[in-house]
């Protein structure tokens, strides 16, 4: 294998595990915080090596990995399975498990139990849930059980049918005021940070400045304390649609199509595997095999002279 050159920090370097306190300190010193989604082991390893501070196992899993139309069908079992893979790969990033639809809405008991599963079974450090003031009691109960909670305001995909589609939120004064109030309520309830999704840039900045806890914007402008993107959007790996707020840093779908096509062409042309991909047998051993086959009257015949 060729040696891979990397400018990213190696996992063996002296690095501290990122904690909720650390990202709060980053906000205090105005240091932007990076968060990305991951759903599998290899992505988590590479993301951790790149030094991304927070890894979210988002319920966007349902759309970008499992092929659902929305995040609504995602189950606790789906989430735990993928959280475990990410936790095996990422040693330094703060790990956030996204609570799926109906894992926290029906009762506070459900919410606390399911949040606990993210830490106990999934290997996460914290959980995220969607919603404003109506979630304050739930947040209090989960935080009361010793589990840090990240809130999520603005476009909350689990409420897609109530919101009437994937559209920007907080665009009029009343909605913006409500969002500011919700952010304060979630902070008071004990959230250690908030995601702000698809809201006007100046509202994202105002909310961020009004809070002590860090905010992570996704389509909420540069004034947030940190940024988050769905990794498949950033990598150009999810082609069904691309939200306006996404910046593509790579075009992996195109690269993958190219690689798969080239592999298929090689197979058809018998250009793969070549000799360097093939284990060979010692000539003497091969001769022994031929002798054994002829002495046992085997009906296996060695036709190919190149094999001799
Ligand atoms: O599920 C997810 O990936 C998210 C991000 C969009 C913040 O909630």
PDB file of N, CA, C and O and ligand atoms in Angstrom, residues 35-39 56-62 64 71 79 98 128 130 150 152 155 157-158 195-197 216-218 228-231 233 245, ligand 1:
ATOM      1  N   UNK A  35     -18.800  20.938  13.737  1.00  0.00           N
ATOM      2  CA  UNK A  35     -19.554  19.691  13.987  1.00  0.00           C
ATOM      3  C   UNK A  35     -19.955  19.129  12.624  1.00  0.00           C
ATOM      4  O   UNK A  35     -20.280  19.883  11.703  1.00  0.00           O
ATOM      5  N   UNK A  36     -19.905  17.814  12.495  1.00  0.00           N
ATOM      6  CA  UNK A  36     -20.367  17.135  11.287  1.00  0.00           C
ATOM      7  C   UNK A  36     -21.119  15.878  11.690  1.00  0.00           C
ATOM      8  O   UNK A  36     -20.936  15.362  12.807  1.00  0.00           O
ATOM      9  N   UNK A  37     -21.912  15.356  10.767  1.00  0.00           N
ATOM     10  CA  UNK A  37     -22.599  14.098  11.048  1.00  0.00           C
ATOM     11  C   UNK A  37     -21.731  12.921  10.601  1.00  0.00           C
ATOM     12  O   UNK A  37     -20.947  13.025   9.664  1.00  0.00           O
ATOM     13  N   UNK A  38     -21.878  11.803  11.300  1.00  0.00           N
ATOM     14  CA  UNK A  38     -21.258  10.534  10.864  1.00  0.00           C
ATOM     15  C   UNK A  38     -22.191   9.404  11.281  1.00  0.00           C
ATOM     16  O   UNK A  38     -22.955   9.543  12.256  1.00  0.00           O
ATOM     17  N   UNK A  39     -22.123   8.321  10.524  1.00  0.00           N
ATOM     18  CA  UNK A  39     -23.044   7.208  10.788  1.00  0.00           C
ATOM     19  C   UNK A  39     -22.318   5.866  10.794  1.00  0.00           C
ATOM     20  O   UNK A  39     -22.932   4.834  10.995  1.00  0.00           O
ATOM     21  N   UNK A  56     -21.982  14.331  15.282  1.00  0.00           N
ATOM     22  CA  UNK A  56     -23.407  14.072  15.524  1.00  0.00           C
ATOM     23  C   UNK A  56     -23.823  12.847  14.726  1.00  0.00           C
ATOM     24  O   UNK A  56     -23.662  12.823  13.495  1.00  0.00           O
ATOM     25  N   UNK A  57     -24.318  11.829  15.419  1.00  0.00           N
ATOM     26  CA  UNK A  57     -24.957  10.720  14.703  1.00  0.00           C
ATOM     27  C   UNK A  57     -26.406  11.174  14.518  1.00  0.00           C
ATOM     28  O   UNK A  57     -27.252  11.009  15.397  1.00  0.00           O
ATOM     29  N   UNK A  58     -26.638  11.864  13.399  1.00  0.00           N
ATOM     30  CA  UNK A  58     -27.936  12.507  13.172  1.00  0.00           C
ATOM     31  C   UNK A  58     -28.975  11.508  12.696  1.00  0.00           C
ATOM     32  O   UNK A  58     -28.635  10.484  12.094  1.00  0.00           O
ATOM     33  N   UNK A  59     -30.253  11.861  12.934  1.00  0.00           N
ATOM     34  CA  UNK A  59     -31.291  10.992  12.375  1.00  0.00           C
ATOM     35  C   UNK A  59     -31.441  11.247  10.865  1.00  0.00           C
ATOM     36  O   UNK A  59     -32.224  10.571  10.198  1.00  0.00           O
ATOM     37  N   UNK A  60     -30.651  12.194  10.331  1.00  0.00           N
ATOM     38  CA  UNK A  60     -30.526  12.333   8.873  1.00  0.00           C
ATOM     39  C   UNK A  60     -30.034  11.011   8.280  1.00  0.00           C
ATOM     40  O   UNK A  60     -30.151  10.776   7.072  1.00  0.00           O
ATOM     41  N   UNK A  61     -29.478  10.149   9.129  1.00  0.00           N
ATOM     42  CA  UNK A  61     -29.187   8.749   8.799  1.00  0.00           C
ATOM     43  C   UNK A  61     -30.291   8.153   7.913  1.00  0.00           C
ATOM     44  O   UNK A  61     -30.016   7.463   6.928  1.00  0.00           O
ATOM     45  N   UNK A  62     -31.543   8.404   8.320  1.00  0.00           N
ATOM     46  CA  UNK A  62     -32.688   7.813   7.627  1.00  0.00           C
ATOM     47  C   UNK A  62     -32.713   8.176   6.152  1.00  0.00           C
ATOM     48  O   UNK A  62     -33.047   7.350   5.304  1.00  0.00           O
ATOM     49  N   UNK A  64     -29.969   9.892   4.295  1.00  0.00           N
ATOM     50  CA  UNK A  64     -28.728   9.808   3.511  1.00  0.00           C
ATOM     51  C   UNK A  64     -28.096   8.418   3.518  1.00  0.00           C
ATOM     52  O   UNK A  64     -27.291   8.101   2.640  1.00  0.00           O
ATOM     53  N   UNK A  71     -36.917  11.776   7.951  1.00  0.00           N
ATOM     54  CA  UNK A  71     -36.273  11.174   9.127  1.00  0.00           C
ATOM     55  C   UNK A  71     -37.283  10.423   9.997  1.00  0.00           C
ATOM     56  O   UNK A  71     -36.882   9.748  10.956  1.00  0.00           O
ATOM     57  N   UNK A  79     -30.647   3.907  15.355  1.00  0.00           N
ATOM     58  CA  UNK A  79     -29.716   4.909  15.907  1.00  0.00           C
ATOM     59  C   UNK A  79     -28.630   4.242  16.750  1.00  0.00           C
ATOM     60  O   UNK A  79     -27.451   4.567  16.634  1.00  0.00           O
ATOM     61  N   UNK A  98     -28.586  11.559  18.109  1.00  0.00           N
ATOM     62  CA  UNK A  98     -29.827  12.276  17.792  1.00  0.00           C
ATOM     63  C   UNK A  98     -31.027  11.400  18.175  1.00  0.00           C
ATOM     64  O   UNK A  98     -31.180  10.293  17.626  1.00  0.00           O
ATOM     65  N   UNK A 128     -29.254  14.726  21.382  1.00  0.00           N
ATOM     66  CA  UNK A 128     -29.899  15.912  20.805  1.00  0.00           C
ATOM     67  C   UNK A 128     -31.372  15.615  20.611  1.00  0.00           C
ATOM     68  O   UNK A 128     -31.740  14.485  20.260  1.00  0.00           O
ATOM     69  N   UNK A 130     -35.277  17.658  19.193  1.00  0.00           N
ATOM     70  CA  UNK A 130     -35.833  18.812  18.482  1.00  0.00           C
ATOM     71  C   UNK A 130     -36.985  19.435  19.263  1.00  0.00           C
ATOM     72  O   UNK A 130     -37.726  18.735  19.949  1.00  0.00           O
ATOM     73  N   UNK A 150     -28.405  18.545  23.753  1.00  0.00           N
ATOM     74  CA  UNK A 150     -28.296  19.598  22.732  1.00  0.00           C
ATOM     75  C   UNK A 150     -29.702  19.835  22.191  1.00  0.00           C
ATOM     76  O   UNK A 150     -30.386  18.880  21.828  1.00  0.00           O
ATOM     77  N   UNK A 152     -32.521  21.783  19.435  1.00  0.00           N
ATOM     78  CA  UNK A 152     -32.543  21.967  17.971  1.00  0.00           C
ATOM     79  C   UNK A 152     -33.772  22.812  17.646  1.00  0.00           C
ATOM     80  O   UNK A 152     -34.903  22.365  17.853  1.00  0.00           O
ATOM     81  N   UNK A 155     -35.814  25.008  11.613  1.00  0.00           N
ATOM     82  CA  UNK A 155     -36.362  23.900  10.820  1.00  0.00           C
ATOM     83  C   UNK A 155     -36.050  22.594  11.554  1.00  0.00           C
ATOM     84  O   UNK A 155     -34.883  22.205  11.669  1.00  0.00           O
ATOM     85  N   UNK A 157     -36.732  18.833  11.317  1.00  0.00           N
ATOM     86  CA  UNK A 157     -37.263  17.899  10.314  1.00  0.00           C
ATOM     87  C   UNK A 157     -38.275  16.877  10.861  1.00  0.00           C
ATOM     88  O   UNK A 157     -39.115  16.381  10.096  1.00  0.00           O
ATOM     89  N   UNK A 158     -38.243  16.578  12.156  1.00  0.00           N
ATOM     90  CA  UNK A 158     -39.231  15.621  12.682  1.00  0.00           C
ATOM     91  C   UNK A 158     -40.649  16.235  12.698  1.00  0.00           C
ATOM     92  O   UNK A 158     -41.632  15.509  12.850  1.00  0.00           O
ATOM     93  N   UNK A 195     -28.682  23.529  18.188  1.00  0.00           N
ATOM     94  CA  UNK A 195     -28.583  23.605  16.717  1.00  0.00           C
ATOM     95  C   UNK A 195     -29.635  24.608  16.252  1.00  0.00           C
ATOM     96  O   UNK A 195     -30.779  24.584  16.727  1.00  0.00           O
ATOM     97  N   UNK A 196     -29.250  25.492  15.340  1.00  0.00           N
ATOM     98  CA  UNK A 196     -30.192  26.431  14.721  1.00  0.00           C
ATOM     99  C   UNK A 196     -30.221  26.110  13.241  1.00  0.00           C
ATOM    100  O   UNK A 196     -29.210  26.283  12.547  1.00  0.00           O
ATOM    101  N   UNK A 197     -31.355  25.600  12.772  1.00  0.00           N
ATOM    102  CA  UNK A 197     -31.397  25.133  11.373  1.00  0.00           C
ATOM    103  C   UNK A 197     -32.285  26.038  10.519  1.00  0.00           C
ATOM    104  O   UNK A 197     -33.452  26.297  10.871  1.00  0.00           O
ATOM    105  N   UNK A 216     -24.912  25.925  17.086  1.00  0.00           N
ATOM    106  CA  UNK A 216     -24.355  25.352  15.855  1.00  0.00           C
ATOM    107  C   UNK A 216     -25.336  25.668  14.734  1.00  0.00           C
ATOM    108  O   UNK A 216     -26.482  25.208  14.777  1.00  0.00           O
ATOM    109  N   UNK A 217     -24.898  26.457  13.762  1.00  0.00           N
ATOM    110  CA  UNK A 217     -25.787  26.818  12.667  1.00  0.00           C
ATOM    111  C   UNK A 217     -25.688  25.836  11.521  1.00  0.00           C
ATOM    112  O   UNK A 217     -24.613  25.328  11.195  1.00  0.00           O
ATOM    113  N   UNK A 218     -26.857  25.548  10.931  1.00  0.00           N
ATOM    114  CA  UNK A 218     -26.904  24.824   9.653  1.00  0.00           C
ATOM    115  C   UNK A 218     -27.896  25.639   8.824  1.00  0.00           C
ATOM    116  O   UNK A 218     -29.097  25.586   9.071  1.00  0.00           O
ATOM    117  N   UNK A 228     -22.555  23.229  11.548  1.00  0.00           N
ATOM    118  CA  UNK A 228     -22.741  21.793  11.339  1.00  0.00           C
ATOM    119  C   UNK A 228     -23.275  21.573   9.928  1.00  0.00           C
ATOM    120  O   UNK A 228     -24.036  22.400   9.423  1.00  0.00           O
ATOM    121  N   UNK A 229     -22.836  20.499   9.288  1.00  0.00           N
ATOM    122  CA  UNK A 229     -23.401  20.084   8.000  1.00  0.00           C
ATOM    123  C   UNK A 229     -23.619  18.573   8.038  1.00  0.00           C
ATOM    124  O   UNK A 229     -22.955  17.861   8.808  1.00  0.00           O
ATOM    125  N   UNK A 230     -24.531  18.132   7.198  1.00  0.00           N
ATOM    126  CA  UNK A 230     -24.690  16.697   6.987  1.00  0.00           C
ATOM    127  C   UNK A 230     -23.528  16.268   6.068  1.00  0.00           C
ATOM    128  O   UNK A 230     -23.354  16.826   4.979  1.00  0.00           O
ATOM    129  N   UNK A 231     -22.739  15.323   6.526  1.00  0.00           N
ATOM    130  CA  UNK A 231     -21.497  14.953   5.828  1.00  0.00           C
ATOM    131  C   UNK A 231     -21.735  14.532   4.379  1.00  0.00           C
ATOM    132  O   UNK A 231     -20.949  14.863   3.495  1.00  0.00           O
ATOM    133  N   UNK A 233     -23.855  15.702   2.362  1.00  0.00           N
ATOM    134  CA  UNK A 233     -24.027  16.929   1.566  1.00  0.00           C
ATOM    135  C   UNK A 233     -22.663  17.547   1.285  1.00  0.00           C
ATOM    136  O   UNK A 233     -22.359  17.932   0.160  1.00  0.00           O
ATOM    137  N   UNK A 245     -28.039  25.993   1.790  1.00  0.00           N
ATOM    138  CA  UNK A 245     -26.986  26.332   2.761  1.00  0.00           C
ATOM    139  C   UNK A 245     -25.777  25.389   2.718  1.00  0.00           C
ATOM    140  O   UNK A 245     -24.817  25.559   3.469  1.00  0.00           O
TER     141      UNK A 245
HETATM  142  O1  LIG B   1     -29.999  14.743  11.790  1.00  0.00           O
HETATM  143  C1  LIG B   1     -29.154  15.600  11.530  1.00  0.00           C
HETATM  144  O2  LIG B   1     -28.205  15.369  10.770  1.00  0.00           O
HETATM  145  C2  LIG B   1     -29.298  16.907  12.135  1.00  0.00           C
HETATM  146  C3  LIG B   1     -28.432  18.003  11.602  1.00  0.00           C
HETATM  147  C4  LIG B   1     -29.053  18.546  10.382  1.00  0.00           C
HETATM  148  C5  LIG B   1     -28.174  19.055  12.621  1.00  0.00           C
HETATM  149  O3  LIG B   1     -30.095  17.083  12.989  1.00  0.00           O
END
